[in-house]
Short mmCIF file of C-alpha atoms in Angstrom, two decimals:
data_model
loop_
_atom_site.label_atom_id
_atom_site.label_comp_id
_atom_site.label_asym_id
_atom_site.label_seq_id
_atom_site.Cartn_x
_atom_site.Cartn_y
_atom_site.Cartn_z
CA MET W 1 -155.41 87.39 -111.77
CA SER W 2 -158.82 85.66 -111.92
CA ASN W 3 -161.97 87.65 -112.65
CA GLU W 4 -163.80 85.07 -110.57
CA ASN W 5 -161.75 86.08 -107.53
CA GLN W 6 -163.07 89.65 -107.74
CA LYS W 7 -166.39 88.34 -106.43
CA PHE W 8 -164.77 87.41 -103.09
CA LYS W 9 -164.20 89.87 -100.26
CA ILE W 10 -161.56 89.01 -97.65
CA LEU W 11 -160.94 90.67 -94.27
CA ILE W 12 -157.32 90.60 -93.00
CA VAL W 13 -156.93 91.16 -89.24
CA ASP W 14 -153.37 91.65 -87.97
CA ASP W 15 -151.70 94.23 -85.74
CA ALA W 16 -148.36 93.81 -87.55
CA PRO W 17 -148.24 96.11 -90.61
CA ILE W 18 -145.57 94.07 -92.37
CA ASN W 19 -147.66 90.87 -92.15
CA MET W 20 -150.77 92.66 -93.37
CA GLN W 21 -148.87 94.36 -96.21
CA PHE W 22 -147.27 91.10 -97.37
CA ALA W 23 -150.57 89.17 -97.32
CA ALA W 24 -152.34 92.00 -99.10
CA CYS W 25 -149.69 92.14 -101.82
CA ILE W 26 -150.12 88.42 -102.52
CA LEU W 27 -153.92 88.37 -102.50
CA GLU W 28 -154.35 91.59 -104.48
CA ARG W 29 -152.37 89.97 -107.31
CA GLU W 30 -154.96 87.18 -107.27
CA GLY W 31 -157.75 89.72 -107.75
CA TYR W 32 -159.45 89.49 -104.34
CA HIS W 33 -161.23 92.47 -102.81
CA LEU W 34 -159.55 93.17 -99.45
CA MET W 35 -160.39 95.07 -96.27
CA PHE W 36 -158.21 95.44 -93.17
CA ALA W 37 -158.47 95.67 -89.39
CA TRP W 38 -155.62 96.31 -86.94
CA ASP W 39 -157.33 94.78 -83.89
CA GLY W 40 -160.23 92.54 -82.84
CA GLU W 41 -162.71 95.34 -82.02
CA THR W 42 -162.30 96.92 -85.45
CA ALA W 43 -162.72 93.53 -87.11
CA LEU W 44 -166.00 92.86 -85.28
CA ASP W 45 -167.31 96.30 -86.24
CA LEU W 46 -166.46 95.73 -89.92
CA VAL W 47 -168.19 92.35 -89.96
CA LYS W 48 -171.36 93.96 -88.61
CA SER W 49 -171.49 96.45 -91.48
CA ASP W 50 -170.14 94.41 -94.39
CA ARG W 51 -170.26 90.89 -95.82
CA PHE W 52 -167.04 88.87 -96.06
CA ASP W 53 -166.39 85.58 -97.77
CA LEU W 54 -163.29 84.75 -95.65
CA ILE W 55 -161.34 86.15 -92.70
CA LEU W 56 -157.57 85.89 -92.15
CA LEU W 57 -157.23 86.35 -88.38
CA ASP W 58 -154.07 86.85 -86.32
CA ILE W 59 -154.10 85.09 -82.93
CA ILE W 60 -152.05 87.46 -80.75
CA MET W 61 -153.29 91.07 -80.89
CA PRO W 62 -153.75 93.89 -78.40
CA GLY W 63 -157.15 93.98 -76.77
CA ILE W 64 -159.35 91.13 -78.00
CA ASN W 65 -157.20 88.28 -79.25
CA GLY W 66 -157.95 86.14 -82.29
CA PHE W 67 -159.50 83.31 -80.26
CA GLU W 68 -162.10 85.64 -78.71
CA VAL W 69 -162.89 87.23 -82.08
CA CYS W 70 -163.42 83.74 -83.52
CA ARG W 71 -165.71 82.74 -80.63
CA ARG W 72 -167.92 85.80 -81.07
CA LEU W 73 -168.19 85.30 -84.82
CA LYS W 74 -169.14 81.63 -84.40
CA LYS W 75 -171.85 82.51 -81.85
CA ASN W 76 -173.51 84.95 -84.28
CA ASP W 77 -175.92 83.33 -86.77
CA ALA W 78 -175.06 86.00 -89.33
CA THR W 79 -171.32 85.30 -89.23
CA ARG W 80 -170.92 81.69 -88.03
CA ASP W 81 -170.46 80.33 -91.58
CA ILE W 82 -167.63 82.71 -92.59
CA PRO W 83 -164.45 80.61 -92.99
CA ILE W 84 -161.74 81.75 -90.55
CA LEU W 85 -158.05 81.02 -91.19
CA PHE W 86 -155.73 81.79 -88.30
CA LEU W 87 -152.41 83.54 -89.02
CA THR W 88 -149.82 81.87 -86.83
CA SER W 89 -146.28 80.52 -86.59
CA MET W 90 -145.03 76.91 -86.60
CA THR W 91 -144.20 77.16 -82.89
CA GLU W 92 -147.84 77.74 -82.00
CA THR W 93 -149.03 74.15 -82.50
CA GLU W 94 -151.03 74.16 -79.27
CA SER W 95 -152.76 77.33 -80.43
CA LEU W 96 -153.66 75.62 -83.71
CA VAL W 97 -155.43 72.81 -81.86
CA LYS W 98 -157.31 75.35 -79.75
CA GLY W 99 -158.23 77.27 -82.90
CA PHE W 100 -159.75 74.16 -84.53
CA GLU W 101 -161.76 73.50 -81.35
CA ILE W 102 -163.42 76.93 -81.36
CA GLY W 103 -164.34 76.84 -85.03
CA ALA W 104 -161.39 77.91 -87.19
CA MET W 105 -161.29 76.15 -90.56
CA ASP W 106 -157.53 76.21 -91.12
CA TYR W 107 -154.32 78.15 -90.52
CA VAL W 108 -151.65 80.00 -92.49
CA THR W 109 -148.12 80.10 -91.10
CA LYS W 110 -146.02 83.24 -90.76
CA PRO W 111 -143.82 84.25 -92.48
CA PHE W 112 -146.19 83.61 -95.39
CA ASN W 113 -145.40 81.23 -98.21
CA GLU W 114 -147.09 82.74 -101.25
CA ALA W 115 -148.16 79.46 -102.84
CA GLU W 116 -149.48 78.11 -99.52
CA LEU W 117 -151.42 81.29 -98.73
CA VAL W 118 -153.04 81.40 -102.17
CA ALA W 119 -153.87 77.67 -102.11
CA ARG W 120 -155.45 77.69 -98.65
CA VAL W 121 -157.50 80.82 -99.34
CA LYS W 122 -158.73 79.40 -102.64
CA THR W 123 -159.59 76.01 -101.11
CA HIS W 124 -161.74 77.47 -98.35
CA LEU W 125 -163.45 80.01 -100.58
CA GLU W 126 -164.40 77.23 -103.00
CA LEU W 127 -165.46 74.90 -100.19
CA ASN W 128 -167.68 77.55 -98.62
CA ARG W 129 -169.18 78.43 -101.99
CA SER W 130 -169.83 74.74 -102.64
CA LYS W 131 -171.70 74.41 -99.34
CA GLN W 132 -173.88 77.41 -100.12
CA GLU W 133 -174.55 76.25 -103.66
CA LEU W 134 -175.40 72.76 -102.46
CA LYS W 135 -177.93 74.14 -100.00
CA LYS W 136 -179.53 76.29 -102.69
CA THR W 137 -179.43 73.40 -105.17
CA ASN W 138 -181.23 71.01 -102.82
CA GLU W 139 -183.95 73.56 -102.17
CA LYS W 140 -184.32 74.12 -105.89
CA LEU W 141 -184.48 70.42 -106.66
CA ILE W 142 -187.30 69.79 -104.20
CA ARG W 143 -189.33 72.57 -105.83
CA GLU W 144 -188.59 71.27 -109.31
CA ILE W 145 -189.77 67.74 -108.50
CA ALA W 146 -193.12 69.11 -107.25
CA GLU W 147 -193.52 71.36 -110.28
CA ARG W 148 -192.76 68.52 -112.68
CA ARG W 149 -196.27 67.01 -112.22
CA GLN W 150 -197.91 70.35 -113.03
CA ALA W 151 -196.06 71.18 -116.23
CA GLU W 152 -194.57 68.38 -118.35
CA THR W 153 -193.18 70.78 -120.93
CA GLN W 154 -191.46 72.89 -118.32
CA TYR W 155 -190.10 69.73 -116.74
CA ARG W 156 -188.73 68.41 -120.02
CA ASN W 157 -186.92 71.67 -120.70
CA MET W 158 -185.45 71.64 -117.23
CA TYR W 159 -184.59 67.93 -117.56
CA GLU W 160 -182.54 68.49 -120.70
CA ASN W 161 -180.73 71.62 -119.47
CA ALA W 162 -180.29 71.14 -115.73
CA VAL W 163 -176.82 71.36 -114.21
CA GLN W 164 -177.69 68.40 -111.96
CA GLY W 165 -177.90 64.88 -113.29
CA MET W 166 -181.40 63.35 -113.65
CA PHE W 167 -182.18 59.74 -114.33
CA GLN W 168 -184.65 56.88 -114.16
CA SER W 169 -183.44 53.35 -113.53
CA THR W 170 -184.72 49.85 -112.92
CA LEU W 171 -183.88 48.43 -109.52
CA SER W 172 -181.62 45.90 -111.25
CA GLY W 173 -179.37 48.67 -112.60
CA LYS W 174 -180.52 49.44 -116.17
CA ILE W 175 -180.77 53.18 -116.88
CA LEU W 176 -184.12 53.97 -118.52
CA SER W 177 -183.46 57.66 -119.13
CA ALA W 178 -180.72 60.16 -118.34
CA ASN W 179 -180.27 63.84 -118.99
CA PRO W 180 -177.01 65.25 -120.46
CA SER W 181 -175.68 66.30 -117.05
CA TYR W 182 -176.09 62.78 -115.69
CA VAL W 183 -174.18 61.44 -118.68
CA ARG W 184 -171.41 63.99 -118.04
CA ILE W 185 -171.25 63.28 -114.30
CA MET W 186 -170.78 59.58 -115.02
CA GLY W 187 -167.83 60.47 -117.25
CA CYS W 188 -169.49 59.53 -120.55
CA SER W 189 -169.70 61.44 -123.83
CA LEU W 190 -172.87 59.89 -125.26
CA PRO W 191 -176.12 58.74 -123.60
CA GLU W 192 -175.79 55.39 -125.37
CA GLU W 193 -172.75 54.57 -123.24
CA ILE W 194 -175.12 54.40 -120.27
CA LEU W 195 -178.47 53.45 -121.79
CA THR W 196 -177.13 50.26 -123.40
CA ASN W 197 -175.67 49.04 -120.10
CA GLU W 198 -177.86 46.38 -118.47
CA ASP W 199 -176.34 46.84 -114.99
CA ILE W 200 -174.40 50.02 -114.24
CA SER W 201 -173.14 48.64 -110.92
CA LYS W 202 -170.67 46.37 -112.75
CA GLU W 203 -168.97 49.18 -114.67
CA PHE W 204 -169.53 52.32 -112.60
CA TYR W 205 -169.16 51.05 -109.03
CA TYR W 206 -165.96 50.07 -107.24
CA ASN W 207 -168.10 47.77 -105.12
CA PRO W 208 -171.48 46.68 -106.62
CA GLU W 209 -172.67 45.99 -103.06
CA ASP W 210 -172.78 49.78 -102.50
CA ARG W 211 -175.66 50.02 -104.98
CA GLU W 212 -177.37 47.03 -103.41
CA LYS W 213 -177.27 48.76 -100.01
CA MET W 214 -178.70 51.94 -101.55
CA ILE W 215 -181.55 49.98 -103.20
CA ALA W 216 -182.33 48.19 -99.92
CA SER W 217 -182.52 51.53 -98.11
CA LEU W 218 -184.72 53.00 -100.86
CA LYS W 219 -187.15 50.07 -100.67
CA LYS W 220 -187.45 50.63 -96.94
CA LYS W 221 -187.73 54.43 -96.88
CA LYS W 222 -189.28 55.03 -100.35
CA ILE W 223 -187.24 58.23 -100.67
CA LEU W 224 -183.59 59.09 -100.04
CA THR W 225 -182.29 62.62 -99.51
CA ASN W 226 -178.62 63.60 -99.94
CA TYR W 227 -177.55 59.96 -100.08
CA GLU W 228 -173.79 59.87 -100.61
CA LEU W 229 -172.39 57.35 -103.06
CA ARG W 230 -168.88 56.74 -104.38
CA ILE W 231 -168.68 55.64 -108.02
CA ARG W 232 -166.11 55.02 -110.73
CA ARG W 233 -166.42 57.22 -113.81
CA LYS W 234 -166.06 55.84 -117.31
CA ASP W 235 -162.34 56.73 -117.32
CA GLY W 236 -161.78 54.99 -113.98
CA THR W 237 -161.48 58.11 -111.80
CA PRO W 238 -163.49 58.26 -108.55
CA ALA W 239 -166.45 60.58 -108.01
CA TRP W 240 -168.68 61.29 -105.04
CA LEU W 241 -172.38 61.84 -105.72
CA LEU W 242 -175.27 63.15 -103.66
CA LEU W 243 -178.53 61.44 -104.64
CA ASN W 244 -182.09 62.61 -104.07
CA VAL W 245 -184.17 59.68 -105.30
CA ARG W 246 -187.63 58.19 -104.86
CA LEU W 247 -189.19 54.81 -105.48
CA ALA W 248 -191.92 54.87 -108.12
CA THR W 249 -193.98 52.41 -110.20
CA ASP W 250 -194.67 52.39 -113.93
CA ASP W 251 -197.99 51.81 -115.70
CA LYS W 252 -197.58 48.06 -115.27
CA GLY W 253 -196.95 48.34 -111.56
CA GLU W 254 -193.24 47.59 -111.89
CA PRO W 255 -191.01 49.50 -109.44
CA PHE W 256 -188.29 51.82 -110.66
CA MET W 257 -186.25 54.66 -109.20
CA GLU W 258 -185.88 58.23 -110.36
CA GLY W 259 -183.92 61.08 -108.97
CA ILE W 260 -181.39 63.84 -109.15
CA VAL W 261 -177.62 63.57 -108.83
CA THR W 262 -175.24 66.30 -107.68
CA ASP W 263 -171.53 65.91 -108.33
CA ASN W 264 -170.05 66.35 -104.85
CA THR W 265 -166.49 65.40 -105.80
CA ALA W 266 -164.85 68.83 -105.41
CA ARG W 267 -166.33 69.36 -101.96
CA LYS W 268 -165.41 65.85 -100.83
CA LEU W 269 -161.79 66.27 -101.88
CA ALA W 270 -161.59 69.66 -100.15
CA GLU W 271 -163.03 68.17 -96.94
CA GLU W 272 -160.53 65.31 -97.04
CA GLU W 273 -157.65 67.75 -97.51
CA LEU W 274 -158.87 69.81 -94.58
CA ARG W 275 -159.29 66.69 -92.43
CA HIS W 276 -155.77 65.57 -93.29
CA SER W 277 -154.40 69.02 -92.42
CA GLU W 278 -156.13 68.96 -89.03
CA MET W 279 -154.90 65.42 -88.28
CA THR W 280 -151.36 66.41 -89.23
CA PHE W 281 -151.25 69.33 -86.83
CA ARG W 282 -152.91 67.40 -84.05
CA TYR W 283 -150.07 64.91 -84.52
CA LEU W 284 -147.48 67.70 -84.42
CA ALA W 285 -149.03 69.03 -81.23
CA VAL W 286 -147.70 66.01 -79.32
CA HIS W 287 -144.74 64.86 -81.45
CA ASP W 288 -141.24 66.21 -81.94
CA ASN W 289 -140.88 67.58 -85.45
CA LEU W 290 -137.31 66.29 -85.92
CA THR W 291 -137.31 62.79 -84.44
CA GLY W 292 -140.97 61.77 -84.59
CA LEU W 293 -140.86 60.80 -80.91
CA TYR W 294 -143.33 62.30 -78.47
CA ASN W 295 -142.51 65.81 -77.25
CA THR W 296 -142.34 67.20 -73.73
CA ARG W 297 -145.89 68.57 -73.99
CA TYR W 298 -147.14 65.02 -74.35
CA LEU W 299 -144.84 63.80 -71.56
CA TYR W 300 -146.15 66.39 -69.08
CA GLN W 301 -149.77 65.69 -70.07
CA VAL W 302 -149.67 61.89 -69.95
CA LEU W 303 -147.09 61.00 -67.29
CA PRO W 304 -149.22 62.11 -64.30
CA GLU W 305 -152.05 59.90 -65.53
CA LEU W 306 -149.67 56.94 -65.94
CA ILE W 307 -148.53 57.44 -62.35
CA ARG W 308 -152.15 57.50 -61.14
CA THR W 309 -152.79 54.28 -63.06
CA SER W 310 -149.73 52.67 -61.49
CA VAL W 311 -150.98 53.68 -58.04
CA SER W 312 -154.47 52.34 -58.77
CA ASP W 313 -153.23 49.06 -60.30
CA ASN W 314 -150.30 48.64 -57.89
CA THR W 315 -147.89 48.31 -60.83
CA PRO W 316 -144.41 49.81 -61.25
CA LEU W 317 -143.41 52.62 -63.62
CA SER W 318 -139.88 53.62 -64.57
CA LEU W 319 -138.15 56.43 -66.45
CA ILE W 320 -134.84 56.50 -68.29
CA PHE W 321 -133.25 59.93 -68.68
CA MET W 322 -130.72 59.61 -71.49
CA ASP W 323 -128.07 62.00 -72.81
CA ILE W 324 -125.80 61.36 -75.82
CA ASP W 325 -122.18 61.58 -74.72
CA ASN W 326 -119.90 64.15 -76.37
CA PHE W 327 -122.56 65.06 -78.93
CA LYS W 328 -121.20 68.58 -79.29
CA HIS W 329 -118.03 67.03 -80.72
CA THR W 330 -120.14 65.20 -83.32
CA VAL W 331 -121.85 68.44 -84.33
CA ASP W 332 -118.57 70.36 -84.44
CA THR W 333 -116.99 67.63 -86.57
CA TYR W 334 -119.79 66.84 -89.01
CA GLY W 335 -121.98 69.95 -88.94
CA HIS W 336 -125.44 70.78 -87.63
CA LEU W 337 -127.36 69.07 -90.45
CA ASN W 338 -125.55 65.81 -89.84
CA GLY W 339 -126.08 66.36 -86.13
CA SER W 340 -129.83 66.54 -86.71
CA GLN W 341 -129.66 63.39 -88.82
CA ALA W 342 -127.77 61.62 -86.05
CA LEU W 343 -130.50 62.57 -83.54
CA GLN W 344 -133.10 61.09 -85.87
CA GLU W 345 -131.10 57.86 -86.11
CA VAL W 346 -130.66 57.64 -82.33
CA ALA W 347 -134.42 58.15 -81.96
CA GLU W 348 -134.91 55.20 -84.32
CA THR W 349 -132.54 53.12 -82.20
CA ILE W 350 -134.66 53.91 -79.14
CA ARG W 351 -137.87 53.13 -81.03
CA GLU W 352 -136.53 49.73 -82.14
CA THR W 353 -136.02 48.63 -78.54
CA LEU W 354 -139.50 49.58 -77.30
CA THR W 355 -142.91 47.96 -77.50
CA GLU W 356 -146.14 49.62 -76.43
CA PRO W 357 -147.10 50.95 -73.99
CA ALA W 358 -143.46 52.08 -73.58
CA TYR W 359 -142.53 55.17 -75.57
CA GLY W 360 -139.70 57.62 -76.18
CA VAL W 361 -139.67 61.40 -75.74
CA ALA W 362 -137.40 63.95 -77.40
CA TYR W 363 -136.65 65.99 -74.28
CA GLY W 364 -134.52 68.65 -75.90
CA GLY W 365 -131.22 68.86 -77.76
CA ASP W 366 -129.42 65.55 -77.35
CA GLU W 367 -131.52 64.39 -74.38
CA PHE W 368 -134.26 61.75 -74.43
CA VAL W 369 -136.67 60.29 -71.90
CA VAL W 370 -137.96 56.72 -72.13
CA VAL W 371 -141.24 56.00 -70.29
CA LEU W 372 -141.67 52.36 -69.22
CA PRO W 373 -145.12 51.50 -67.75
CA GLY W 374 -145.03 48.18 -65.90
CA PHE W 375 -141.21 48.16 -65.56
CA ASP W 376 -139.60 48.02 -62.12
CA LYS W 377 -136.16 49.57 -61.60
CA LYS W 378 -134.27 46.36 -62.40
CA GLN W 379 -136.16 45.90 -65.69
CA ALA W 380 -135.66 49.59 -66.55
CA ILE W 381 -131.90 49.30 -66.01
CA GLU W 382 -131.88 46.25 -68.29
CA LYS W 383 -133.80 48.21 -70.92
CA ALA W 384 -131.32 51.10 -70.64
CA GLU W 385 -128.46 48.65 -71.13
CA GLU W 386 -130.27 47.21 -74.17
CA ILE W 387 -130.52 50.69 -75.69
CA ARG W 388 -126.82 51.35 -75.01
CA ALA W 389 -125.89 47.98 -76.53
CA ARG W 390 -127.94 48.73 -79.63
CA MET W 391 -126.21 52.11 -79.92
CA ARG W 392 -122.78 50.49 -79.68
CA GLU W 393 -123.73 48.10 -82.51
CA THR W 394 -124.97 50.93 -84.73
CA VAL W 395 -122.89 53.00 -87.13
CA TYR W 396 -124.51 56.42 -87.40
CA LEU W 397 -124.52 58.70 -90.48
CA SER W 398 -123.39 55.77 -92.66
CA ASN W 399 -125.87 56.80 -95.36
CA ARG W 400 -123.99 60.10 -95.55
CA GLY W 401 -120.60 58.49 -95.95
CA HIS W 402 -119.51 58.77 -92.31
CA HIS W 403 -118.70 56.21 -89.64
CA VAL W 404 -119.90 57.66 -86.36
CA LYS W 405 -120.12 55.72 -83.10
CA LEU W 406 -122.25 57.25 -80.35
CA ARG W 407 -122.58 56.43 -76.66
CA ALA W 408 -125.06 57.53 -74.02
CA SER W 409 -125.34 58.08 -70.29
CA CYS W 410 -128.60 56.90 -68.73
CA GLY W 411 -130.21 57.68 -65.40
CA VAL W 412 -133.07 55.54 -64.08
CA SER W 413 -135.79 56.28 -61.55
CA ALA W 414 -138.84 54.22 -60.65
CA TYR W 415 -142.23 54.35 -58.98
CA PRO W 416 -142.73 53.40 -56.21
CA ASP W 417 -139.07 52.77 -55.26
CA ASP W 418 -137.81 56.34 -55.73
CA ALA W 419 -140.75 58.76 -56.04
CA ASP W 420 -144.51 58.93 -56.49
CA ASP W 421 -144.91 62.08 -58.60
CA MET W 422 -143.81 63.20 -62.05
CA THR W 423 -141.51 66.03 -61.02
CA ARG W 424 -139.44 63.96 -58.58
CA LEU W 425 -139.23 60.99 -60.95
CA LEU W 426 -137.85 63.20 -63.72
CA ARG W 427 -135.52 65.05 -61.37
CA LEU W 428 -134.08 61.86 -59.89
CA ALA W 429 -133.55 60.24 -63.30
CA ASP W 430 -131.90 63.46 -64.52
CA LYS W 431 -129.69 63.58 -61.44
CA ALA W 432 -128.70 59.93 -61.90
CA MET W 433 -127.73 60.66 -65.49
CA PHE W 434 -125.53 63.57 -64.41
CA ASN W 435 -123.86 61.34 -61.83
CA ILE W 436 -122.81 59.12 -64.74
CA LYS W 437 -121.48 62.16 -66.61
CA LYS W 438 -119.30 63.04 -63.60
CA LYS W 439 -117.95 59.49 -63.26
CA GLY W 440 -116.91 58.86 -66.84
CA LYS W 441 -120.05 58.66 -69.01
CA ASP W 442 -121.32 55.74 -71.14
CA ALA W 443 -123.09 53.83 -68.35
CA VAL W 444 -126.42 53.39 -66.55
CA CYS W 445 -127.12 54.77 -63.10
CA GLY W 446 -130.12 53.91 -60.98
CA CYS W 447 -130.46 56.97 -58.76
CA GLU W 448 -127.23 56.98 -56.68
CA GLU W 449 -125.88 53.57 -57.69
CA VAL W 450 -123.76 53.33 -60.86
CA VAL W 451 -124.40 50.15 -62.83
#
């Protein structure tokens, strides 16, 4: 338990007692102060009367659902900055995308994984605190710079003890003065490690041109506020800094720069982790989790537009509906895990035969759809035969010590030869594939004609 965590108050909103009880058990062990709401109305009432540092919000609830609760909180100036983490399941990928669009910061899957729940809650609490502290820090720094001219003694005391780094530097890169925090931020133990360096860009910058760009901007604007800069600390690790600097002149009229540095590394890393998480689940929203091919959601979203493009450009479009022959026998013989591995390997076989804009779709179970923009029916049949030939050449599950040969039945339909809408194209290709199944399998059928 962390005493620091006791400063944070978290609201858990979920109509399922077992979910709420499990989350509470985990977070109470971490020392967080918790409050609970069983529905959206109660949650909104609690937020009006109390201050929360984070909200764990279920999506599906009686009455007001989680999306509507999130929308109302984000419209209110008093509550818009509270981090909201949706409680959801892995099958709700589309809901996750919608949640990000209306302002949710992240998600936690149900059933809860203790380590994941604790890590995500901690990350967003720290990120939110960092944002608030940064705002307060910037306001404080502006006041301190103005006060420095009025009281040199007060400034010197603040200079030596400030949490933020303070420095003066020539435009060529020699540090003239630096407070202890600046020395620490740069990863040094002693001021001499910086003050004896004639050009800090050579040792502390991954790319010295980054400093040159900053100097050019400073010369033009005379002052830079919250200028972000990536540096290399003394030990070689990266750090992200926020600079508030101004261009000044000394008694001899020589220009120099002075300013304040805030170590923004923790916030930057948290933002990158959040961005990666969002990108991952946007990817999963349109891709099959097992094979990596596109999923049916993507197929139904994109195929109508491809047909409209084909109509507009007067170009063909073909579909291959493909089913692995006797796949149940493979699963019964080698087990479900090996069956899943075999599906992944078949997906790779399909992928190897395609070049963009063609793509494969995991349609469900052992069925696949191949979308072929620009292919007429003859070319699509040839592509289906190429896939079958590649399958015949491939030994599946060899990396697991097995020697499995797989075959497939393929049905082909094309625009404009067979149909001009998505539903009919899919239905005709599916029907053609089943005609193959009836006539012996392991072949290609273009609508009613077996090839």
